[in-house]
Amino acid sequence: MQTSFVTSSTVAITGGYLVPIDGDPIESGTVLIVDGVIRAVGADVEVPEGAEIVDAAGSWVLPGFVEPHAHLGVHEEAEGPAGDDTNEMTNPNGAALRAIDAINIDDLGFRDALVGGVTAAVIKPGSGNPIGGQSVALKTWGARTVDEQAFRTAVSVKSALGENPKRVYGERKQTPATRLGVAKVIREAFVAAQNYAAERARAATDGKPFARDLGLETLVAVLDGELIWDQHTHRHDDIATAIRLAEEFGYRLVVNHGTDGARIAGVLAEKDIPVIFGPMLTSRSKVELRTRDIANLARLAEAGVRIAITTDHPVVPINFLVHQASLAVKEGLDRDLALKALTINPAQFLGLDDRVGALREGLDGDVVIWSGDPLDVYSRAQRVFINGREEYSLELGVRERD
């Protein structure tokens, strides 16, 4: 019986049914974690003397889930307006903004993430602005500050098309009040970034001083491929605009939400544009959600679109991430692909697969022991390890921060 959290620097999780995600399942396998990093995965792993043994017999062992689009800590639960820093809706171009500056790691959602087996999350600004700001990738527990919890401080830039930004600024009778205006704001921002990059290069060549601009620096990083363009868009015509803009300026596009994306699934597949789909457990609360259907995820996958799944927490509680996958399987999504959509796929889309998303040598020791198949609604996350340290157990709850 477990009586305390595992704290050893060498941990061997043994005897479980291992689902590495990027390899075949292993009966009665072992995951060896040393100093927070996975060192071996297999059926015949040699466990070093002195390692702390975690018996997972009768359980399923998977990598921690990756939530690719959440507002944990920037939109705190049960805090009202005082805890909502999701959108800085004072300027349509928020490229200089960074989600990390508003994240409270004591938000209740981080505890919920552990209960749902979610060990990593990409936190993004909201969708009130055409350009919302930079996202950050965090582990969901295990550090004293948000900076220590972050494992990739600059992942992408959040952008929004469709109803949200046109409603926010249209009510003020200012640009952008239409879809035309939203696209104009984005297009003008990237033209300015191109000009800025050229001027910066000339100044460097001439050895002259150059005045930096935080927003334009961020957009140049997008143009240079250093940051991904995370495009909030639901309706198929808005997705088409997202593609048009990406091809015009040559940046890496990831569609976020894409609930109407099945309408142009063939286009997305041909252009190899990934979709972070969801949230699914919502009502059709606005016009652009009219065609929202869980079965659309299976339709995207069947067309060859690379997919991941999001709760858009707190729109849907983050611990329901796995339940959305289960419902998608019920509506036709291949079950193995559903597990990839919770793990390796979002990690790959957002450039995090060198750290998370699979049980593989060299990746972080983010491992979850489940009572059974996690896609079975009756299964529960029994023990959650982040960087090799146990941060949650069904018996003991969440480990308190150091």
PDB file of N, CA, C and O in Angstrom, residues 131-198:
ATOM      1  N   ILE A 131      -4.593  39.696 -32.779  1.00  0.00           N
ATOM      2  CA  ILE A 131      -3.301  39.161 -32.353  1.00  0.00           C
ATOM      3  C   ILE A 131      -3.269  39.234 -30.834  1.00  0.00           C
ATOM      4  O   ILE A 131      -3.285  40.323 -30.253  1.00  0.00           O
ATOM      5  N   GLY A 132      -3.234  38.073 -30.196  1.00  0.00           N
ATOM      6  CA  GLY A 132      -3.423  38.023 -28.748  1.00  0.00           C
ATOM      7  C   GLY A 132      -2.167  38.027 -27.911  1.00  0.00           C
ATOM      8  O   GLY A 132      -2.184  38.475 -26.773  1.00  0.00           O
ATOM      9  N   GLY A 133      -1.058  37.482 -28.440  1.00  0.00           N
ATOM     10  CA  GLY A 133       0.176  37.447 -27.677  1.00  0.00           C
ATOM     11  C   GLY A 133       0.797  36.060 -27.648  1.00  0.00           C
ATOM     12  O   GLY A 133       0.281  35.106 -28.230  1.00  0.00           O
ATOM     13  N   GLN A 134       1.924  35.957 -26.945  1.00  0.00           N
ATOM     14  CA  GLN A 134       2.713  34.729 -26.924  1.00  0.00           C
ATOM     15  C   GLN A 134       2.166  33.709 -25.933  1.00  0.00           C
ATOM     16  O   GLN A 134       1.679  34.052 -24.861  1.00  0.00           O
ATOM     17  N   SER A 135       2.316  32.440 -26.294  1.00  0.00           N
ATOM     18  CA  SER A 135       1.957  31.344 -25.402  1.00  0.00           C
ATOM     19  C   SER A 135       3.202  30.788 -24.720  1.00  0.00           C
ATOM     20  O   SER A 135       4.334  31.086 -25.111  1.00  0.00           O
ATOM     21  N   VAL A 136       2.973  29.932 -23.710  1.00  0.00           N
ATOM     22  CA  VAL A 136       4.061  29.324 -22.953  1.00  0.00           C
ATOM     23  C   VAL A 136       3.672  27.886 -22.625  1.00  0.00           C
ATOM     24  O   VAL A 136       2.500  27.592 -22.403  1.00  0.00           O
ATOM     25  N   ALA A 137       4.643  26.983 -22.611  1.00  0.00           N
ATOM     26  CA  ALA A 137       4.396  25.588 -22.254  1.00  0.00           C
ATOM     27  C   ALA A 137       4.842  25.347 -20.818  1.00  0.00           C
ATOM     28  O   ALA A 137       5.993  25.629 -20.465  1.00  0.00           O
ATOM     29  N   LEU A 138       3.918  24.838 -20.006  1.00  0.00           N
ATOM     30  CA  LEU A 138       4.185  24.581 -18.590  1.00  0.00           C
ATOM     31  C   LEU A 138       3.965  23.122 -18.251  1.00  0.00           C
ATOM     32  O   LEU A 138       3.105  22.459 -18.843  1.00  0.00           O
ATOM     33  N   LYS A 139       4.705  22.621 -17.257  1.00  0.00           N
ATOM     34  CA  LYS A 139       4.274  21.422 -16.568  1.00  0.00           C
ATOM     35  C   LYS A 139       3.152  21.856 -15.623  1.00  0.00           C
ATOM     36  O   LYS A 139       3.123  22.996 -15.153  1.00  0.00           O
ATOM     37  N   THR A 140       2.242  20.964 -15.341  1.00  0.00           N
ATOM     38  CA  THR A 140       1.061  21.357 -14.580  1.00  0.00           C
ATOM     39  C   THR A 140       1.269  21.330 -13.066  1.00  0.00           C
ATOM     40  O   THR A 140       0.363  21.714 -12.326  1.00  0.00           O
ATOM     41  N   TRP A 141       2.447  20.924 -12.614  1.00  0.00           N
ATOM     42  CA  TRP A 141       2.735  20.977 -11.173  1.00  0.00           C
ATOM     43  C   TRP A 141       4.228  20.798 -10.961  1.00  0.00           C
ATOM     44  O   TRP A 141       4.963  20.502 -11.888  1.00  0.00           O
ATOM     45  N   GLY A 142       4.664  21.074  -9.727  1.00  0.00           N
ATOM     46  CA  GLY A 142       6.004  20.668  -9.332  1.00  0.00           C
ATOM     47  C   GLY A 142       7.041  21.751  -9.215  1.00  0.00           C
ATOM     48  O   GLY A 142       8.236  21.455  -9.196  1.00  0.00           O
ATOM     49  N   ALA A 143       6.641  23.026  -9.125  1.00  0.00           N
ATOM     50  CA  ALA A 143       7.637  24.088  -9.006  1.00  0.00           C
ATOM     51  C   ALA A 143       7.110  25.206  -8.124  1.00  0.00           C
ATOM     52  O   ALA A 143       5.931  25.253  -7.779  1.00  0.00           O
ATOM     53  N   ARG A 144       8.010  26.114  -7.781  1.00  0.00           N
ATOM     54  CA  ARG A 144       7.650  27.214  -6.872  1.00  0.00           C
ATOM     55  C   ARG A 144       7.088  28.413  -7.597  1.00  0.00           C
ATOM     56  O   ARG A 144       6.304  29.182  -7.043  1.00  0.00           O
ATOM     57  N   THR A 145       7.490  28.604  -8.839  1.00  0.00           N
ATOM     58  CA  THR A 145       7.034  29.758  -9.618  1.00  0.00           C
ATOM     59  C   THR A 145       6.664  29.314 -11.022  1.00  0.00           C
ATOM     60  O   THR A 145       7.042  28.228 -11.479  1.00  0.00           O
ATOM     61  N   VAL A 146       5.962  30.176 -11.723  1.00  0.00           N
ATOM     62  CA  VAL A 146       5.590  29.859 -13.098  1.00  0.00           C
ATOM     63  C   VAL A 146       6.833  29.720 -13.970  1.00  0.00           C
ATOM     64  O   VAL A 146       6.879  28.897 -14.889  1.00  0.00           O
ATOM     65  N   ASP A 147       7.874  30.471 -13.675  1.00  0.00           N
ATOM     66  CA  ASP A 147       9.099  30.399 -14.463  1.00  0.00           C
ATOM     67  C   ASP A 147       9.768  29.038 -14.317  1.00  0.00           C
ATOM     68  O   ASP A 147      10.313  28.487 -15.283  1.00  0.00           O
ATOM     69  N   GLU A 148       9.726  28.476 -13.110  1.00  0.00           N
ATOM     70  CA  GLU A 148      10.297  27.153 -12.897  1.00  0.00           C
ATOM     71  C   GLU A 148       9.421  26.065 -13.511  1.00  0.00           C
ATOM     72  O   GLU A 148       9.916  25.015 -13.921  1.00  0.00           O
ATOM     73  N   GLN A 149       8.125  26.312 -13.584  1.00  0.00           N
ATOM     74  CA  GLN A 149       7.201  25.324 -14.129  1.00  0.00           C
ATOM     75  C   GLN A 149       7.218  25.322 -15.661  1.00  0.00           C
ATOM     76  O   GLN A 149       6.862  24.338 -16.289  1.00  0.00           O
ATOM     77  N   ALA A 150       7.634  26.437 -16.261  1.00  0.00           N
ATOM     78  CA  ALA A 150       7.693  26.540 -17.717  1.00  0.00           C
ATOM     79  C   ALA A 150       8.842  25.703 -18.264  1.00  0.00           C
ATOM     80  O   ALA A 150       9.944  25.722 -17.725  1.00  0.00           O
ATOM     81  N   PHE A 151       8.586  24.963 -19.339  1.00  0.00           N
ATOM     82  CA  PHE A 151       9.678  24.237 -19.991  1.00  0.00           C
ATOM     83  C   PHE A 151       9.901  24.714 -21.421  1.00  0.00           C
ATOM     84  O   PHE A 151      10.831  24.274 -22.084  1.00  0.00           O
ATOM     85  N   ARG A 152       9.065  25.617 -21.926  1.00  0.00           N
ATOM     86  CA  ARG A 152       9.307  26.310 -23.190  1.00  0.00           C
ATOM     87  C   ARG A 152       8.613  27.659 -23.075  1.00  0.00           C
ATOM     88  O   ARG A 152       7.399  27.733 -23.081  1.00  0.00           O
ATOM     89  N   THR A 153       9.393  28.729 -22.909  1.00  0.00           N
ATOM     90  CA  THR A 153       8.793  30.024 -22.583  1.00  0.00           C
ATOM     91  C   THR A 153       8.150  30.721 -23.771  1.00  0.00           C
ATOM     92  O   THR A 153       7.297  31.577 -23.596  1.00  0.00           O
ATOM     93  N   ALA A 154       8.548  30.371 -24.976  1.00  0.00           N
ATOM     94  CA  ALA A 154       7.965  30.984 -26.172  1.00  0.00           C
ATOM     95  C   ALA A 154       7.637  29.883 -27.162  1.00  0.00           C
ATOM     96  O   ALA A 154       8.531  29.307 -27.781  1.00  0.00           O
ATOM     97  N   VAL A 155       6.345  29.584 -27.304  1.00  0.00           N
ATOM     98  CA  VAL A 155       5.913  28.490 -28.161  1.00  0.00           C
ATOM     99  C   VAL A 155       5.282  29.004 -29.441  1.00  0.00           C
ATOM    100  O   VAL A 155       5.627  28.570 -30.538  1.00  0.00           O
ATOM    101  N   SER A 156       4.354  29.943 -29.295  1.00  0.00           N
ATOM    102  CA  SER A 156       3.551  30.374 -30.438  1.00  0.00           C
ATOM    103  C   SER A 156       2.988  31.759 -30.164  1.00  0.00           C
ATOM    104  O   SER A 156       3.128  32.299 -29.062  1.00  0.00           O
ATOM    105  N   VAL A 157       2.320  32.294 -31.183  1.00  0.00           N
ATOM    106  CA  VAL A 157       1.564  33.534 -31.026  1.00  0.00           C
ATOM    107  C   VAL A 157       0.097  33.216 -31.299  1.00  0.00           C
ATOM    108  O   VAL A 157      -0.240  32.629 -32.327  1.00  0.00           O
ATOM    109  N   LYS A 158      -0.748  33.595 -30.361  1.00  0.00           N
ATOM    110  CA  LYS A 158      -2.183  33.360 -30.503  1.00  0.00           C
ATOM    111  C   LYS A 158      -2.791  34.471 -31.357  1.00  0.00           C
ATOM    112  O   LYS A 158      -2.527  35.655 -31.162  1.00  0.00           O
ATOM    113  N   SER A 159      -3.627  34.050 -32.300  1.00  0.00           N
ATOM    114  CA  SER A 159      -4.339  34.985 -33.156  1.00  0.00           C
ATOM    115  C   SER A 159      -5.783  34.530 -33.257  1.00  0.00           C
ATOM    116  O   SER A 159      -6.082  33.349 -33.070  1.00  0.00           O
ATOM    117  N   ALA A 160      -6.701  35.460 -33.533  1.00  0.00           N
ATOM    118  CA  ALA A 160      -8.121  35.105 -33.619  1.00  0.00           C
ATOM    119  C   ALA A 160      -8.762  35.698 -34.858  1.00  0.00           C
ATOM    120  O   ALA A 160      -8.575  36.870 -35.175  1.00  0.00           O
ATOM    121  N   LEU A 161      -9.525  34.861 -35.531  1.00  0.00           N
ATOM    122  CA  LEU A 161     -10.397  35.291 -36.625  1.00  0.00           C
ATOM    123  C   LEU A 161     -11.845  35.043 -36.202  1.00  0.00           C
ATOM    124  O   LEU A 161     -12.113  34.333 -35.236  1.00  0.00           O
ATOM    125  N   GLY A 162     -12.776  35.628 -36.942  1.00  0.00           N
ATOM    126  CA  GLY A 162     -14.176  35.320 -36.699  1.00  0.00           C
ATOM    127  C   GLY A 162     -14.874  36.250 -35.731  1.00  0.00           C
ATOM    128  O   GLY A 162     -14.535  37.430 -35.607  1.00  0.00           O
ATOM    129  N   GLU A 163     -15.848  35.708 -35.028  1.00  0.00           N
ATOM    130  CA  GLU A 163     -16.774  36.519 -34.258  1.00  0.00           C
ATOM    131  C   GLU A 163     -16.149  37.273 -33.092  1.00  0.00           C
ATOM    132  O   GLU A 163     -16.546  38.410 -32.813  1.00  0.00           O
ATOM    133  N   ASN A 164     -15.217  36.652 -32.386  1.00  0.00           N
ATOM    134  CA  ASN A 164     -14.750  37.261 -31.140  1.00  0.00           C
ATOM    135  C   ASN A 164     -14.131  38.648 -31.335  1.00  0.00           C
ATOM    136  O   ASN A 164     -14.583  39.626 -30.739  1.00  0.00           O
ATOM    137  N   PRO A 165     -13.077  38.785 -32.151  1.00  0.00           N
ATOM    138  CA  PRO A 165     -12.488  40.125 -32.292  1.00  0.00           C
ATOM    139  C   PRO A 165     -13.421  41.131 -32.964  1.00  0.00           C
ATOM    140  O   PRO A 165     -13.418  42.313 -32.601  1.00  0.00           O
ATOM    141  N   LYS A 166     -14.237  40.689 -33.936  1.00  0.00           N
ATOM    142  CA  LYS A 166     -15.130  41.652 -34.589  1.00  0.00           C
ATOM    143  C   LYS A 166     -16.206  42.130 -33.622  1.00  0.00           C
ATOM    144  O   LYS A 166     -16.660  43.279 -33.713  1.00  0.00           O
ATOM    145  N   ARG A 167     -16.615  41.283 -32.684  1.00  0.00           N
ATOM    146  CA  ARG A 167     -17.596  41.713 -31.678  1.00  0.00           C
ATOM    147  C   ARG A 167     -16.974  42.713 -30.699  1.00  0.00           C
ATOM    148  O   ARG A 167     -17.561  43.753 -30.402  1.00  0.00           O
ATOM    149  N   VAL A 168     -15.782  42.392 -30.215  1.00  0.00           N
ATOM    150  CA  VAL A 168     -15.120  43.250 -29.224  1.00  0.00           C
ATOM    151  C   VAL A 168     -14.934  44.659 -29.762  1.00  0.00           C
ATOM    152  O   VAL A 168     -15.302  45.660 -29.117  1.00  0.00           O
ATOM    153  N   TYR A 169     -14.360  44.779 -30.963  1.00  0.00           N
ATOM    154  CA  TYR A 169     -14.035  46.103 -31.482  1.00  0.00           C
ATOM    155  C   TYR A 169     -15.202  46.717 -32.252  1.00  0.00           C
ATOM    156  O   TYR A 169     -15.314  47.950 -32.331  1.00  0.00           O
ATOM    157  N   GLY A 170     -16.066  45.884 -32.795  1.00  0.00           N
ATOM    158  CA  GLY A 170     -17.249  46.410 -33.477  1.00  0.00           C
ATOM    159  C   GLY A 170     -18.169  47.142 -32.529  1.00  0.00           C
ATOM    160  O   GLY A 170     -18.780  48.168 -32.897  1.00  0.00           O
ATOM    161  N   GLU A 171     -18.275  46.639 -31.293  1.00  0.00           N
ATOM    162  CA  GLU A 171     -19.106  47.316 -30.295  1.00  0.00           C
ATOM    163  C   GLU A 171     -18.566  48.689 -29.949  1.00  0.00           C
ATOM    164  O   GLU A 171     -19.300  49.562 -29.479  1.00  0.00           O
ATOM    165  N   ARG A 172     -17.273  48.904 -30.222  1.00  0.00           N
ATOM    166  CA  ARG A 172     -16.650  50.209 -29.958  1.00  0.00           C
ATOM    167  C   ARG A 172     -16.619  51.083 -31.212  1.00  0.00           C
ATOM    168  O   ARG A 172     -16.050  52.188 -31.182  1.00  0.00           O
ATOM    169  N   LYS A 173     -17.150  50.565 -32.310  1.00  0.00           N
ATOM    170  CA  LYS A 173     -17.162  51.289 -33.584  1.00  0.00           C
ATOM    171  C   LYS A 173     -15.751  51.629 -34.049  1.00  0.00           C
ATOM    172  O   LYS A 173     -15.457  52.732 -34.528  1.00  0.00           O
ATOM    173  N   GLN A 174     -14.856  50.659 -33.895  1.00  0.00           N
ATOM    174  CA  GLN A 174     -13.492  50.845 -34.366  1.00  0.00           C
ATOM    175  C   GLN A 174     -13.030  49.592 -35.089  1.00  0.00           C
ATOM    176  O   GLN A 174     -13.630  48.525 -34.959  1.00  0.00           O
ATOM    177  N   THR A 175     -11.966  49.731 -35.862  1.00  0.00           N
ATOM    178  CA  THR A 175     -11.408  48.589 -36.564  1.00  0.00           C
ATOM    179  C   THR A 175     -10.751  47.653 -35.553  1.00  0.00           C
ATOM    180  O   THR A 175     -10.046  48.119 -34.663  1.00  0.00           O
ATOM    181  N   PRO A 176     -11.037  46.345 -35.696  1.00  0.00           N
ATOM    182  CA  PRO A 176     -11.780  45.642 -36.736  1.00  0.00           C
ATOM    183  C   PRO A 176     -13.230  45.367 -36.323  1.00  0.00           C
ATOM    184  O   PRO A 176     -13.468  44.710 -35.303  1.00  0.00           O
ATOM    185  N   ALA A 177     -14.150  45.823 -37.097  1.00  0.00           N
ATOM    186  CA  ALA A 177     -15.565  45.590 -36.834  1.00  0.00           C
ATOM    187  C   ALA A 177     -16.142  44.506 -37.741  1.00  0.00           C
ATOM    188  O   ALA A 177     -17.304  44.130 -37.588  1.00  0.00           O
ATOM    189  N   THR A 178     -15.326  44.027 -38.679  1.00  0.00           N
ATOM    190  CA  THR A 178     -15.772  43.006 -39.626  1.00  0.00           C
ATOM    191  C   THR A 178     -14.657  41.982 -39.812  1.00  0.00           C
ATOM    192  O   THR A 178     -13.511  42.191 -39.388  1.00  0.00           O
ATOM    193  N   ARG A 179     -14.952  40.898 -40.513  1.00  0.00           N
ATOM    194  CA  ARG A 179     -13.915  39.920 -40.848  1.00  0.00           C
ATOM    195  C   ARG A 179     -12.865  40.559 -41.760  1.00  0.00           C
ATOM    196  O   ARG A 179     -11.678  40.209 -41.672  1.00  0.00           O
ATOM    197  N   LEU A 180     -13.291  41.484 -42.610  1.00  0.00           N
ATOM    198  CA  LEU A 180     -12.333  42.196 -43.446  1.00  0.00           C
ATOM    199  C   LEU A 180     -11.319  42.938 -42.583  1.00  0.00           C
ATOM    200  O   LEU A 180     -10.108  42.920 -42.841  1.00  0.00           O
ATOM    201  N   GLY A 181     -11.844  43.607 -41.560  1.00  0.00           N
ATOM    202  CA  GLY A 181     -10.979  44.393 -40.691  1.00  0.00           C
ATOM    203  C   GLY A 181     -10.036  43.532 -39.872  1.00  0.00           C
ATOM    204  O   GLY A 181      -8.876  43.910 -39.644  1.00  0.00           O
ATOM    205  N   VAL A 182     -10.497  42.369 -39.415  1.00  0.00           N
ATOM    206  CA  VAL A 182      -9.638  41.464 -38.637  1.00  0.00           C
ATOM    207  C   VAL A 182      -8.451  41.020 -39.488  1.00  0.00           C
ATOM    208  O   VAL A 182      -7.289  41.056 -39.042  1.00  0.00           O
ATOM    209  N   ALA A 183      -8.729  40.593 -40.717  1.00  0.00           N
ATOM    210  CA  ALA A 183      -7.643  40.173 -41.608  1.00  0.00           C
ATOM    211  C   ALA A 183      -6.699  41.331 -41.906  1.00  0.00           C
ATOM    212  O   ALA A 183      -5.476  41.148 -41.989  1.00  0.00           O
ATOM    213  N   LYS A 184      -7.240  42.536 -42.055  1.00  0.00           N
ATOM    214  CA  LYS A 184      -6.421  43.724 -42.330  1.00  0.00           C
ATOM    215  C   LYS A 184      -5.440  43.973 -41.187  1.00  0.00           C
ATOM    216  O   LYS A 184      -4.261  44.274 -41.422  1.00  0.00           O
ATOM    217  N   VAL A 185      -5.910  43.866 -39.951  1.00  0.00           N
ATOM    218  CA  VAL A 185      -5.031  44.097 -38.792  1.00  0.00           C
ATOM    219  C   VAL A 185      -3.855  43.129 -38.822  1.00  0.00           C
ATOM    220  O   VAL A 185      -2.697  43.518 -38.612  1.00  0.00           O
ATOM    221  N   ILE A 186      -4.146  41.861 -39.095  1.00  0.00           N
ATOM    222  CA  ILE A 186      -3.086  40.853 -39.126  1.00  0.00           C
ATOM    223  C   ILE A 186      -2.132  41.102 -40.282  1.00  0.00           C
ATOM    224  O   ILE A 186      -0.902  41.077 -40.130  1.00  0.00           O
ATOM    225  N   ARG A 187      -2.696  41.390 -41.450  1.00  0.00           N
ATOM    226  CA  ARG A 187      -1.864  41.609 -42.637  1.00  0.00           C
ATOM    227  C   ARG A 187      -0.961  42.829 -42.458  1.00  0.00           C
ATOM    228  O   ARG A 187       0.243  42.786 -42.757  1.00  0.00           O
ATOM    229  N   GLU A 188      -1.507  43.919 -41.962  1.00  0.00           N
ATOM    230  CA  GLU A 188      -0.699  45.124 -41.748  1.00  0.00           C
ATOM    231  C   GLU A 188       0.403  44.879 -40.721  1.00  0.00           C
ATOM    232  O   GLU A 188       1.526  45.392 -40.860  1.00  0.00           O
ATOM    233  N   ALA A 189       0.093  44.082 -39.705  1.00  0.00           N
ATOM    234  CA  ALA A 189       1.100  43.797 -38.676  1.00  0.00           C
ATOM    235  C   ALA A 189       2.275  43.029 -39.273  1.00  0.00           C
ATOM    236  O   ALA A 189       3.449  43.311 -38.949  1.00  0.00           O
ATOM    237  N   PHE A 190       1.998  42.094 -40.163  1.00  0.00           N
ATOM    238  CA  PHE A 190       3.098  41.328 -40.757  1.00  0.00           C
ATOM    239  C   PHE A 190       3.868  42.139 -41.793  1.00  0.00           C
ATOM    240  O   PHE A 190       5.095  41.969 -41.926  1.00  0.00           O
ATOM    241  N   VAL A 191       3.218  43.007 -42.511  1.00  0.00           N
ATOM    242  CA  VAL A 191       3.956  43.893 -43.412  1.00  0.00           C
ATOM    243  C   VAL A 191       4.896  44.788 -42.607  1.00  0.00           C
ATOM    244  O   VAL A 191       6.064  44.989 -42.976  1.00  0.00           O
ATOM    245  N   ALA A 192       4.395  45.310 -41.498  1.00  0.00           N
ATOM    246  CA  ALA A 192       5.244  46.124 -40.620  1.00  0.00           C
ATOM    247  C   ALA A 192       6.418  45.304 -40.093  1.00  0.00           C
ATOM    248  O   ALA A 192       7.546  45.810 -39.979  1.00  0.00           O
ATOM    249  N   ALA A 193       6.176  44.031 -39.784  1.00  0.00           N
ATOM    250  CA  ALA A 193       7.251  43.169 -39.289  1.00  0.00           C
ATOM    251  C   ALA A 193       8.291  42.912 -40.371  1.00  0.00           C
ATOM    252  O   ALA A 193       9.502  42.881 -40.095  1.00  0.00           O
ATOM    253  N   GLN A 194       7.847  42.720 -41.603  1.00  0.00           N
ATOM    254  CA  GLN A 194       8.797  42.544 -42.709  1.00  0.00           C
ATOM    255  C   GLN A 194       9.670  43.786 -42.885  1.00  0.00           C
ATOM    256  O   GLN A 194      10.893  43.678 -43.057  1.00  0.00           O
ATOM    257  N   ASN A 195       9.039  44.956 -42.830  1.00  0.00           N
ATOM    258  CA  ASN A 195       9.802  46.205 -42.951  1.00  0.00           C
ATOM    259  C   ASN A 195      10.772  46.369 -41.786  1.00  0.00           C
ATOM    260  O   ASN A 195      11.926  46.798 -41.969  1.00  0.00           O
ATOM    261  N   TYR A 196      10.311  46.020 -40.604  1.00  0.00           N
ATOM    262  CA  TYR A 196      11.141  46.122 -39.397  1.00  0.00           C
ATOM    263  C   TYR A 196      12.370  45.219 -39.522  1.00  0.00           C
ATOM    264  O   TYR A 196      13.494  45.624 -39.201  1.00  0.00           O
ATOM    265  N   ALA A 197      12.168  43.991 -39.993  1.00  0.00           N
ATOM    266  CA  ALA A 197      13.287  43.056 -40.136  1.00  0.00           C
ATOM    267  C   ALA A 197      14.316  43.590 -41.119  1.00  0.00           C
ATOM    268  O   ALA A 197      15.534  43.476 -40.890  1.00  0.00           O
ATOM    269  N   ALA A 198      13.832  44.190 -42.219  1.00  0.00           N
ATOM    270  CA  ALA A 198      14.755  44.744 -43.208  1.00  0.00           C
ATOM    271  C   ALA A 198      15.544  45.922 -42.636  1.00  0.00           C
ATOM    272  O   ALA A 198      16.762  46.035 -42.841  1.00  0.00           O
TER     273      ALA A 198
END
